[in-house]
C-alpha positions in Angstrom: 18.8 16.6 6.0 20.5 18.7 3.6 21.0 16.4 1.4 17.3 15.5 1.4 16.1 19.0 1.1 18.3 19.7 -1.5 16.3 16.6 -3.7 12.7 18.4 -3.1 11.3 19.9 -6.1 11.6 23.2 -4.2 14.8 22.7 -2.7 12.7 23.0 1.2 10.1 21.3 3.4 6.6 21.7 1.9 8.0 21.9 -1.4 6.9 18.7 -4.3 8.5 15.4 -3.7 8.0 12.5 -6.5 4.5 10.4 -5.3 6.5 7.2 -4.5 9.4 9.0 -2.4 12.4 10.8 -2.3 15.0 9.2 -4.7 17.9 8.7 -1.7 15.4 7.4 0.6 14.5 5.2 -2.0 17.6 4.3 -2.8 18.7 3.6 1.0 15.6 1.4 1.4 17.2 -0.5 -1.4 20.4 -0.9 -0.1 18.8 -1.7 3.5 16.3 -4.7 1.7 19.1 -5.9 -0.1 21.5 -6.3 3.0 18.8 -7.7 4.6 17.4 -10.3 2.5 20.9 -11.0 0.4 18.6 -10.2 -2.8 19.4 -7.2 -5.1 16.0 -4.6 -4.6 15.3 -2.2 -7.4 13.9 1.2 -5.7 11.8 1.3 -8.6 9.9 -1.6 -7.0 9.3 0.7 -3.6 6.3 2.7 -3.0 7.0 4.5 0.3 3.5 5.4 2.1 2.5 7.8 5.0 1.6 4.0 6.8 0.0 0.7 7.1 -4.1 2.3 6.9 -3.1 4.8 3.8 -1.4 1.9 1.6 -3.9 -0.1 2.1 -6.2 2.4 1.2 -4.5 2.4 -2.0 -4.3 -0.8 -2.9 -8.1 -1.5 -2.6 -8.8 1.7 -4.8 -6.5 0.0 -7.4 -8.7 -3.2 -6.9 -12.0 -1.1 -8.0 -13.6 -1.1 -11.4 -15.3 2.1 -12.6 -18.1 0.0 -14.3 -21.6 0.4 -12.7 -23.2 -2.5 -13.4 -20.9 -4.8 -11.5 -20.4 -3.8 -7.9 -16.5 -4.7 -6.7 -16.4 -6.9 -3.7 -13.2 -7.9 -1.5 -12.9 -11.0 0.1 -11.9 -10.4 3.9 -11.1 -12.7 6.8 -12.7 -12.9 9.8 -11.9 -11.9 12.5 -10.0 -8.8 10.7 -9.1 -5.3 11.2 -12.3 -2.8 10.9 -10.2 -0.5 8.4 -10.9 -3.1 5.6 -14.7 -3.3 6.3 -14.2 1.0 6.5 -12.8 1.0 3.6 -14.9 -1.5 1.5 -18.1 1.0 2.6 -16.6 3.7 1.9 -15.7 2.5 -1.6 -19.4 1.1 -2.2 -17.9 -2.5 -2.4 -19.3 -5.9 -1.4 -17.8 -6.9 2.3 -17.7 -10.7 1.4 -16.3 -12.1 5.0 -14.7 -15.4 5.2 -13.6 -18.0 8.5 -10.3 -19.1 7.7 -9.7 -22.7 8.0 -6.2 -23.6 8.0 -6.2 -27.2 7.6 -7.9 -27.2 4.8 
C-alpha cells in the first residue's frame, strides 16, 4: 500500500487520484488483461469505476446531447435491469424498450 499511497496526489488516503485510476493499478490491470487474453492492453484504454451501476451511469451521460429540441432516447431490452430505465428518467430520455428475438 505504500507504494500506492505514495502515487496519490497528496501522498495519503483522501488525497486526489487521476479520474481514470491510479497509474500502477492501471498498469497491473494491463499486465493482468494481457496475460489473460494473450493480447498487449494499453492502460490508457482502462477506465477503472467505483462499479457496474456508476459506469454505466457514465456511459449513458456520454450518450446525451445538450440540444433541447431533440429529446435522447436509449434503446433497452426487455426484460432488463431497472437501473437503465432509472437512469434514462433521471436523464429526461426516451425509454424505447425492445423484445429481443434471437433468431432473427
Amino acid at each position: 500500500s505504500s507504494g500506492i499511497n505514495a502515487e496519490y496526489g497528496g501522498g495519503s488516503v483522501g488525497a486526489y487520484t487521476n479520474s481514470v485510476g491510479i497509474a500502477s493499478v492501471l498498469n497491473h490491470v494491463a499486465e493482468y488483461i494481457t496475460k489473460r487474453d494473450g493480447y498487449p492492453d494499453n492502460p490508457a484504454d482502462i477506465f477503472l469505476g467505483t462499479g457496474a451501476s456508476g459506469c454505466i451511469k457514465n456511459i449513458m451521460k456520454l450518450c446525451l446531447t445538450m440540444d433541447a429540441d431533440n429529446k435522447p432516447g436509449f434503446m433497452i431490452p426487455v426484460p432488463q435491469y431497472p437501473l437503465y430505465s432509472a437512469c434514462t428518467a433521471e436523464f429526461n430520455a426516451h425509454l424505447i424498450s425492445y423484445f429481443m428475438n434471437e433468431s432473427n
